[in-house]
Coordinates of C-alpha atoms in Angstrom, one line a residue:
Chain H
X1 CA 16.0 -9.0 -2.0
X2 CA 19.2 -6.9 -2.2
X3 CA 19.9 -5.5 -5.6
X4 CA 23.0 -3.8 -6.9
X5 CA 23.5 -2.1 -10.2
X6 CA 26.6 -3.2 -12.1
X7 CA 28.3 -2.5 -15.4
X8 CA 28.4 -5.3 -18.0
X9 CA 32.2 -5.3 -17.7
X10 CA 31.9 -6.6 -14.2
X11 CA 30.5 -9.9 -15.4
X12 CA 32.9 -12.7 -16.3
X13 CA 31.5 -16.1 -17.1
X14 CA 29.6 -17.0 -13.9
X15 CA 31.1 -14.5 -11.5
X16 CA 30.6 -10.8 -10.9
X17 CA 33.3 -8.6 -9.5
X18 CA 32.4 -5.8 -7.2
X19 CA 33.6 -2.2 -6.9
X20 CA 34.8 -1.0 -3.5
X21 CA 31.5 1.0 -3.1
X22 CA 29.4 -2.1 -3.9
X23 CA 31.5 -4.2 -1.4
X24 CA 30.9 -1.5 1.2
X25 CA 27.2 -1.4 0.5
X26 CA 26.8 -5.2 0.5
X27 CA 29.0 -6.2 3.4
X28 CA 28.9 -3.1 5.7
X29 CA 25.6 -1.5 5.0
X30 CA 23.5 -4.6 4.2
X31 CA 25.7 -7.1 6.2
X32 CA 25.4 -9.7 3.5
X33 CA 26.7 -13.2 4.4
X34 CA 28.1 -15.9 2.1
X35 CA 25.3 -17.7 0.4
X36 CA 23.0 -14.8 0.5
X37 CA 20.9 -14.1 -2.6
X38 CA 21.6 -10.8 -4.5
X39 CA 20.3 -9.5 -7.8
X40 CA 22.8 -7.7 -10.0
X41 CA 21.4 -5.5 -12.7
X42 CA 22.9 -4.2 -15.9
X43 CA 20.4 -1.4 -16.4
X44 CA 18.0 -2.1 -19.2
X45 CA 19.8 -5.2 -20.2
X46 CA 20.2 -8.1 -17.8
X47 CA 19.3 -9.2 -14.3
X48 CA 21.6 -11.8 -12.7
X49 CA 20.5 -14.0 -9.8
X50 CA 23.5 -14.3 -7.6
X51 CA 24.8 -15.6 -4.3
X52 CA 27.6 -14.0 -2.2
X53 CA 30.7 -16.2 -2.2
X54 CA 33.1 -17.0 0.6
X55 CA 36.1 -15.7 -1.3
X56 CA 37.9 -12.8 0.1
X57 CA 37.9 -10.9 -3.2
X58 CA 34.2 -10.4 -2.9
X59 CA 32.8 -12.0 -5.9
X60 CA 29.2 -12.8 -6.5
X61 CA 28.5 -16.2 -8.0
X62 CA 25.9 -16.1 -10.7
X63 CA 23.3 -18.9 -10.1
X64 CA 23.9 -22.1 -11.9
X65 CA 21.6 -21.4 -14.9
X66 CA 24.2 -18.8 -15.9
X67 CA 21.9 -15.9 -16.7
X68 CA 18.7 -15.8 -14.7
X69 CA 16.0 -13.3 -15.3
X70 CA 14.0 -13.6 -12.2
X71 CA 11.0 -12.0 -13.7
X72 CA 7.7 -13.6 -14.4
X73 CA 4.7 -11.9 -16.0
X74 CA 1.6 -14.0 -16.5
X75 CA -1.2 -12.4 -18.6
X76 CA -4.6 -13.8 -17.9
X77 CA -6.5 -12.4 -20.9
X78 CA -10.1 -13.0 -22.0
X79 CA -10.5 -14.5 -25.4
X80 CA -11.1 -12.0 -28.2
X81 CA -12.8 -12.0 -31.6
X82 CA -11.0 -13.0 -34.8
X83 CA -7.5 -14.2 -34.0
X84 CA -6.6 -11.2 -31.8
X85 CA -5.4 -13.5 -29.0
X86 CA -2.6 -14.7 -31.4
X87 CA -1.6 -11.0 -31.8
X88 CA -1.4 -10.7 -28.0
X89 CA 0.8 -13.8 -27.8
X90 CA 3.1 -12.3 -30.4
X91 CA 3.4 -8.8 -29.1
X92 CA 3.1 -9.7 -25.4
X93 CA 6.1 -12.1 -25.7
X94 CA 8.2 -9.3 -27.0
X95 CA 7.1 -7.2 -24.0
X96 CA 8.3 -9.9 -21.6
X97 CA 5.2 -12.0 -20.8
X98 CA 6.2 -15.5 -19.7
X99 CA 2.8 -17.2 -19.5
X100 CA -0.5 -16.6 -21.2
X101 CA -3.8 -17.8 -19.6
X102 CA -6.8 -17.6 -22.0
X103 CA -10.0 -16.8 -20.1
X104 CA -13.7 -17.0 -20.6
X105 CA -15.3 -14.0 -18.8
X106 CA -18.9 -12.7 -18.5
X107 CA -18.7 -10.6 -21.7
X108 CA -16.4 -12.8 -23.7
X109 CA -17.9 -13.3 -27.2
X110 CA -15.5 -16.1 -28.2
X111 CA -15.8 -18.8 -25.5
X112 CA -13.7 -21.7 -26.8
X113 CA -10.3 -22.2 -28.5
X114 CA -10.5 -24.1 -31.8
X115 CA -8.2 -27.0 -32.5
X116 CA -6.4 -24.9 -35.2
X117 CA -5.7 -22.1 -32.7
X118 CA -4.5 -24.6 -30.1
X119 CA -1.9 -25.7 -32.6
X120 CA -1.0 -22.3 -33.9
X121 CA -0.5 -20.4 -30.7
X122 CA 2.6 -22.2 -29.4
X123 CA 4.3 -21.7 -32.8
X124 CA 3.6 -18.0 -32.6
X125 CA 5.1 -17.9 -29.0
X126 CA 8.2 -19.8 -30.2
X127 CA 8.7 -17.5 -33.2
X128 CA 8.3 -14.3 -31.1
X129 CA 10.7 -15.6 -28.5
X130 CA 13.4 -16.1 -31.1
X131 CA 12.7 -12.6 -32.5
X132 CA 13.0 -10.8 -29.2
X133 CA 15.9 -12.4 -27.4
X134 CA 13.9 -13.8 -24.5
X135 CA 15.6 -16.8 -23.0
X136 CA 12.4 -18.9 -22.6
X137 CA 9.3 -19.6 -24.6
X138 CA 6.2 -18.5 -22.8
X139 CA 3.8 -21.1 -21.7
X140 CA 0.2 -21.1 -22.9
X141 CA -2.2 -22.5 -20.3
X142 CA -5.5 -24.2 -20.8
X143 CA -8.7 -22.1 -21.0
X144 CA -9.5 -20.8 -17.5
X145 CA -11.9 -18.5 -15.6
X146 CA -11.4 -15.5 -13.4
X147 CA -12.4 -17.6 -10.4
X148 CA -9.5 -20.0 -10.9
X149 CA -6.9 -17.2 -11.0
X150 CA -7.0 -17.3 -7.2
X151 CA -5.1 -20.5 -7.4
X152 CA -2.2 -18.9 -9.4
X153 CA 0.9 -18.5 -7.2
X154 CA 1.9 -15.0 -8.5
X155 CA 3.1 -12.8 -5.7
X156 CA 1.6 -9.6 -7.2
X157 CA -1.8 -9.5 -8.8
X158 CA -2.9 -6.7 -11.0
X159 CA -6.1 -6.0 -12.9
X160 CA -6.2 -3.6 -15.9
X161 CA -9.0 -1.1 -15.2
X162 CA -9.2 2.4 -16.7
X163 CA -10.4 3.5 -13.2
X164 CA -7.5 2.0 -11.4
X165 CA -4.5 3.9 -10.0
X166 CA -1.8 4.8 -12.6
X167 CA 0.5 1.9 -12.9
X168 CA 3.6 4.1 -12.6
X169 CA 2.4 5.6 -9.4
X170 CA 1.6 2.1 -8.1
X171 CA 5.1 0.8 -8.9
X172 CA 6.7 3.8 -7.3
X173 CA 4.7 3.6 -4.1
X174 CA 4.4 -0.2 -3.6
X175 CA 8.0 -1.0 -4.7
X176 CA 7.2 -4.7 -5.0
X177 CA 10.4 -6.5 -4.1
X178 CA 9.4 -9.6 -6.0
X179 CA 8.9 -9.5 -9.8
X180 CA 6.4 -12.3 -10.2
X181 CA 3.3 -10.7 -11.6
X182 CA -0.2 -11.8 -12.7
X183 CA -2.1 -9.4 -14.9
X184 CA -5.8 -9.9 -15.5
X185 CA -7.3 -8.3 -18.6
X186 CA -10.9 -8.3 -20.0
X187 CA -12.5 -8.8 -23.4
X188 CA -13.7 -6.1 -25.9
X189 CA -16.5 -5.0 -23.6
X190 CA -14.3 -5.0 -20.4
X191 CA -14.9 -6.9 -17.2
X192 CA -18.2 -6.5 -15.4
X193 CA -18.4 -4.5 -12.2
X194 CA -19.0 -7.8 -10.4
X195 CA -16.0 -9.4 -11.9
X196 CA -13.8 -6.4 -11.0
X197 CA -15.0 -6.4 -7.4
X198 CA -14.5 -10.2 -7.2
X199 CA -10.9 -9.8 -8.4
X200 CA -10.3 -7.0 -5.9
X201 CA -11.5 -9.3 -3.1
X202 CA -9.1 -11.9 -4.4
X203 CA -6.2 -9.6 -3.8
X204 CA -5.9 -7.9 -7.2
X205 CA -5.0 -4.2 -7.4
X206 CA -6.7 -2.2 -10.2
X207 CA -4.2 -0.3 -12.3
X208 CA -4.6 2.0 -15.3
X209 CA -2.2 2.8 -18.1
X210 CA -3.0 6.5 -18.1
X211 CA -6.1 8.4 -19.2
X212 CA -6.7 6.6 -22.5
X213 CA -8.7 3.4 -23.1
X214 CA -6.7 0.8 -24.9
X215 CA -8.3 -1.9 -27.1
X216 CA -8.3 -5.3 -25.4
X217 CA -5.6 -6.6 -27.7
X218 CA -3.2 -3.8 -26.9
X219 CA -3.6 -3.2 -23.1
X220 CA -1.8 -6.3 -21.8
X221 CA 1.2 -5.8 -24.0
X222 CA 1.7 -2.2 -23.0
X223 CA 1.2 -3.1 -19.3
X224 CA 3.8 -5.9 -19.6
X225 CA 6.2 -3.5 -21.5
X226 CA 5.9 -1.1 -18.6
X227 CA 6.6 -3.8 -15.9
X228 CA 9.5 -5.2 -17.9
X229 CA 11.3 -1.9 -18.4
X230 CA 10.6 -1.0 -14.8
X231 CA 12.0 -4.3 -13.6
X232 CA 15.2 -3.8 -15.7
X233 CA 15.6 -0.2 -14.5
X234 CA 17.4 1.1 -11.5
X235 CA 14.1 2.4 -10.2
X236 CA 12.9 -1.1 -9.3
X237 CA 14.9 -1.3 -6.2
X238 CA 14.5 0.9 -3.2
X239 CA 17.6 2.2 -1.5
X240 CA 20.4 4.6 -2.3
X241 CA 23.1 2.3 -3.8
X242 CA 23.0 3.5 -7.4
Chain D
X1 CA 6.5 24.2 -14.9
X2 CA 5.0 23.9 -11.4
X3 CA 2.7 20.9 -11.1
X4 CA 0.4 20.0 -8.3
X5 CA -1.5 16.7 -7.8
X6 CA -5.2 17.1 -7.1
X7 CA -8.3 14.9 -6.5
X8 CA -11.0 15.0 -9.2
X9 CA -13.4 16.5 -6.6
X10 CA -11.3 19.7 -6.5
X11 CA -12.3 20.4 -10.1
X12 CA -15.4 22.4 -10.7
X13 CA -16.1 23.6 -14.2
X14 CA -13.2 25.7 -15.1
X15 CA -11.7 26.3 -11.6
X16 CA -9.7 24.2 -9.3
X17 CA -9.8 24.7 -5.5
X18 CA -6.7 24.1 -3.5
X19 CA -6.1 22.4 -0.2
X20 CA -4.3 24.4 2.5
X21 CA -1.2 22.3 1.8
X22 CA -1.3 23.0 -1.9
X23 CA -1.8 26.8 -1.2
X24 CA 1.2 26.7 1.1
X25 CA 3.3 24.9 -1.5
X26 CA 2.2 27.2 -4.4
X27 CA 2.3 30.5 -2.7
X28 CA 4.9 30.2 0.1
X29 CA 7.3 27.6 -1.3
X30 CA 7.1 28.3 -5.0
X31 CA 6.1 32.0 -4.6
X32 CA 3.5 31.7 -7.4
X33 CA 2.0 35.0 -8.7
X34 CA -1.4 35.7 -10.3
X35 CA -1.3 34.6 -13.9
X36 CA 1.5 32.1 -13.4
X37 CA 1.0 28.8 -15.3
X38 CA 0.5 25.7 -13.3
X39 CA -0.3 22.1 -14.2
X40 CA -2.9 20.3 -12.0
X41 CA -2.8 16.5 -12.3
X42 CA -5.5 14.0 -11.4
X43 CA -3.2 11.0 -11.3
X44 CA -3.6 8.7 -14.3
X45 CA -6.6 10.6 -15.5
X46 CA -6.3 14.2 -16.5
X47 CA -3.8 17.0 -16.7
X48 CA -5.1 20.6 -16.5
X49 CA -3.4 23.6 -17.8
X50 CA -4.1 26.3 -15.3
X51 CA -3.2 29.8 -14.3
X52 CA -3.2 31.3 -10.8
X53 CA -6.1 33.7 -10.2
X54 CA -6.1 36.9 -8.3
X55 CA -8.9 35.7 -6.0
X56 CA -8.2 35.6 -2.3
X57 CA -9.7 32.1 -2.1
X58 CA -6.8 30.7 -4.1
X59 CA -8.3 29.1 -7.1
X60 CA -6.6 28.0 -10.2
X61 CA -8.3 29.0 -13.4
X62 CA -8.3 26.1 -16.0
X63 CA -7.2 27.4 -19.4
X64 CA -9.9 28.5 -21.8
X65 CA -10.0 25.2 -23.7
X66 CA -11.5 23.6 -20.6
X67 CA -9.4 20.5 -20.3
X68 CA -6.0 20.7 -21.7
X69 CA -3.6 17.8 -22.1
X70 CA -0.3 19.5 -22.6
X71 CA 1.4 16.4 -23.9
X72 CA 2.5 15.8 -27.4
X73 CA 4.1 12.6 -28.7
X74 CA 5.2 12.5 -32.3
X75 CA 6.3 9.1 -33.6
X76 CA 8.6 9.3 -36.6
X77 CA 8.5 5.8 -37.8
X78 CA 10.0 4.1 -40.9
X79 CA 7.5 2.6 -43.3
X80 CA 6.9 -1.1 -42.8
X81 CA 5.9 -4.1 -44.9
X82 CA 2.3 -5.1 -45.5
X83 CA 0.0 -2.5 -43.8
X84 CA 1.8 -2.6 -40.5
X85 CA 2.0 1.2 -40.5
X86 CA -1.8 1.2 -40.2
X87 CA -1.5 -1.0 -37.1
X88 CA 1.0 1.4 -35.6
X89 CA -1.5 4.3 -36.2
X90 CA -4.3 2.4 -34.5
X91 CA -2.4 1.1 -31.5
X92 CA -0.1 4.1 -31.1
X93 CA -3.1 6.5 -31.0
X94 CA -4.4 4.6 -28.0
X95 CA -1.0 5.0 -26.4
X96 CA -1.2 8.7 -26.7
X97 CA 0.6 9.5 -29.9
X98 CA -0.5 12.9 -31.3
X99 CA 1.4 12.9 -34.6
X100 CA 2.8 10.3 -36.9
X101 CA 5.6 11.0 -39.4
X102 CA 6.2 8.2 -41.9
X103 CA 9.8 7.9 -42.8
X104 CA 12.0 6.4 -45.5
X105 CA 15.2 5.2 -44.0
X106 CA 18.3 3.4 -45.3
X107 CA 16.8 -0.1 -44.7
X108 CA 13.2 0.7 -45.4
X109 CA 11.8 -1.9 -47.8
X110 CA 8.6 0.0 -48.4
X111 CA 9.5 3.4 -49.7
X112 CA 6.3 5.1 -50.7
X113 CA 2.7 5.4 -49.5
X114 CA 0.1 4.2 -51.9
X115 CA -2.9 6.4 -52.6
X116 CA -5.1 3.8 -50.9
X117 CA -3.1 4.0 -47.7
X118 CA -3.1 7.8 -47.8
X119 CA -6.8 7.6 -47.8
X120 CA -7.2 4.9 -45.2
X121 CA -4.7 6.0 -42.5
X122 CA -6.6 9.2 -41.4
X123 CA -9.8 7.1 -41.0
X124 CA -7.9 4.6 -38.8
X125 CA -6.6 7.5 -36.7
X126 CA -10.1 8.9 -36.4
X127 CA -11.6 5.6 -35.3
X128 CA -8.9 4.9 -32.8
X129 CA -9.3 8.4 -31.3
X130 CA -13.0 7.8 -30.7
X131 CA -12.2 4.4 -29.2
X132 CA -9.7 5.6 -26.7
X133 CA -11.1 8.9 -25.3
X134 CA -8.3 11.0 -26.7
X135 CA -9.5 14.6 -27.2
X136 CA -7.8 15.1 -30.6
X137 CA -7.2 13.1 -33.7
X138 CA -3.5 12.6 -34.4
X139 CA -2.0 14.3 -37.4
X140 CA -0.4 12.2 -40.1
X141 CA 2.4 14.0 -41.8
X142 CA 3.8 13.6 -45.3
X143 CA 6.5 11.1 -46.0
X144 CA 9.8 12.4 -44.5
X145 CA 13.4 11.5 -43.8
X146 CA 15.6 11.3 -40.7
X147 CA 17.5 14.4 -41.9
X148 CA 14.3 16.4 -41.9
X149 CA 13.5 15.5 -38.2
X150 CA 16.0 18.2 -37.1
X151 CA 13.3 20.7 -38.2
X152 CA 10.7 19.3 -35.9
X153 CA 10.2 21.6 -32.9
X154 CA 9.8 18.9 -30.2
X155 CA 11.6 19.7 -27.0
X156 CA 12.8 16.2 -26.2
X157 CA 14.0 13.9 -28.9
X158 CA 14.3 10.1 -28.3
X159 CA 15.6 7.4 -30.5
X160 CA 14.5 3.8 -29.9
X161 CA 17.6 1.6 -29.8
X162 CA 18.1 -1.7 -27.9
X163 CA 21.5 -0.4 -26.9
X164 CA 20.2 2.8 -25.4
X165 CA 19.7 3.6 -21.8
X166 CA 16.5 2.1 -20.2
X167 CA 13.7 4.6 -20.8
X168 CA 12.5 4.4 -17.2
X169 CA 16.0 5.3 -15.9
X170 CA 16.2 8.1 -18.5
X171 CA 12.8 9.5 -17.4
X172 CA 13.8 9.4 -13.7
X173 CA 17.1 11.0 -14.2
X174 CA 16.4 13.6 -16.8
X175 CA 13.0 14.6 -15.4
X176 CA 12.1 16.5 -18.5
X177 CA 9.8 19.4 -17.4
X178 CA 8.2 19.6 -20.8
X179 CA 6.1 16.8 -22.3
X180 CA 6.7 17.4 -26.0
X181 CA 8.4 14.4 -27.3
X182 CA 9.6 13.2 -30.7
X183 CA 10.4 9.5 -31.0
X184 CA 12.3 8.1 -33.9
X185 CA 11.9 4.4 -34.7
X186 CA 13.4 2.3 -37.5
X187 CA 12.2 -0.3 -40.0
X188 CA 12.2 -4.1 -39.6
X189 CA 16.0 -4.2 -39.9
X190 CA 16.6 -1.3 -37.6
X191 CA 18.4 2.0 -38.2
X192 CA 22.0 1.8 -39.5
X193 CA 24.9 2.8 -37.2
X194 CA 25.4 5.8 -39.3
X195 CA 21.7 6.9 -39.0
X196 CA 21.9 6.3 -35.2
X197 CA 25.0 8.4 -34.9
X198 CA 23.4 11.1 -37.1
X199 CA 20.4 11.3 -34.8
X200 CA 22.6 11.4 -31.7
X201 CA 24.5 14.4 -33.2
X202 CA 21.1 16.0 -33.9
X203 CA 20.3 15.9 -30.2
X204 CA 18.4 12.6 -30.0
X205 CA 18.9 10.4 -26.9
X206 CA 19.0 6.6 -27.5
X207 CA 16.6 4.8 -25.2
X208 CA 15.7 1.1 -24.8
X209 CA 12.5 -0.5 -23.5
X210 CA 14.3 -3.2 -21.5
X211 CA 16.3 -6.2 -22.6
X212 CA 14.1 -7.6 -25.3
X213 CA 13.9 -6.6 -29.0
X214 CA 10.5 -5.4 -30.1
X215 CA 9.2 -5.8 -33.6
X216 CA 9.2 -2.5 -35.5
X217 CA 5.4 -2.4 -35.4
X218 CA 5.3 -2.7 -31.6
X219 CA 8.1 -0.7 -30.2
X220 CA 6.7 2.8 -30.9
X221 CA 3.4 2.0 -29.2
X222 CA 5.0 0.6 -26.1
X223 CA 7.4 3.6 -25.9
X224 CA 4.5 6.0 -26.2
X225 CA 2.5 4.0 -23.6
X226 CA 5.4 4.4 -21.1
X227 CA 5.7 8.1 -21.8
X228 CA 2.0 8.7 -21.5
X229 CA 1.5 6.8 -18.2
X230 CA 4.6 8.5 -16.9
X231 CA 3.3 11.9 -17.9
X232 CA 0.0 11.3 -16.1
X233 CA 1.7 9.9 -13.0
X234 CA 2.9 11.8 -9.9
X235 CA 6.4 10.8 -10.8
X236 CA 6.6 13.1 -13.7
X237 CA 7.2 16.2 -11.6
X238 CA 10.3 16.7 -9.4
X239 CA 9.7 18.1 -5.9
X240 CA 8.1 16.9 -2.7
X241 CA 4.6 18.3 -2.9
X242 CA 2.7 15.0 -3.2

């Protein structure tokens, strides 16, 4: 996916005007054709899903849904004691998580979701969405297992593991050109070695958040916060057009 | 500060052996002399404060305190309602915060620290330290004000502001070669425009965590988590010696 970095003043309703340098980059360097998909980033603020127009004045048409944020972060998180999963929904929504998958794992102490929680969690997601300016309310999936995560269509699968590679190094080196992530995170006692190796076999990359061990209810939020600010930064696109 | 990236197998008690490439980089490219300070990073895991030895076999001597983590993150955070400041101490400690400064700001609703909280907070910091493998218990300073932050000796001063530059872009472009940070964060209603411009005048850079608005009790932790994983990643050093 081609990405250009723009100023917010370049956006007007559903079109984006280009500077001469951006036109040169798009049409000469990248040889973009009408209809081609392009992402336009206002650093730290907004990511527009666009298509190149046929007009000679070189505008990008923003996709029909006006402002698209083509980022998807699914957190598959083991159930936790007390109502800590609710805390994850609240704080994770602010950090950009778009879907929560509650899991039962080997060391999960809580192994089912009470009717009261099933009612309460979507309301928490709704309230957090309004608070944080996200454009969509995160989905909350049914209770699942690690085995079933293989069926999830996310393009990039990460596993939170203190022994994994530093997430920042991973982002810099792998430069994923899609931003459709699935993060798996364990319960209070962590995932078992067998679970971790099963996830690795299923295509998950083990990443750490640095040298410290986060509590289960905190790790997913910080990981999502890192992915979100990376996705909305100029760093998240390879190339020299900034 | 010169930094090299090493494997954990290169560390033996208080010395670090160098690969031929690292020797070349240190002694030919950087012209390091005996006694010179060098940081040695095991990505995502450990940062050693070292000095070049006089030995011909090119070892680095790890500083006397065995394992040094030369990173300091102070969070100056407005008091919050309920006991949300306690939550910040717990979660922020895991994210690498080494000092908390409770603040009274213009819009702070809570404006003093009860005796019960004064007793409870250090215990929370202690417990979180044990949980997360940090080597030191964070300090909790006395109640302070934004004006007094100018006296804090931190080398790099950041202000959390949704209108600021994306923190990832800021890290990539400014490449601070010290890791001694002070983060200022507001109360539920945010800092006032006047407070923000006062902090800017005092040398603070306004940074955002991406496009979403975090609750006051969440922003400092996510910011600290980003700084910590950046500091322990290979990205945090300019140069081409990786």
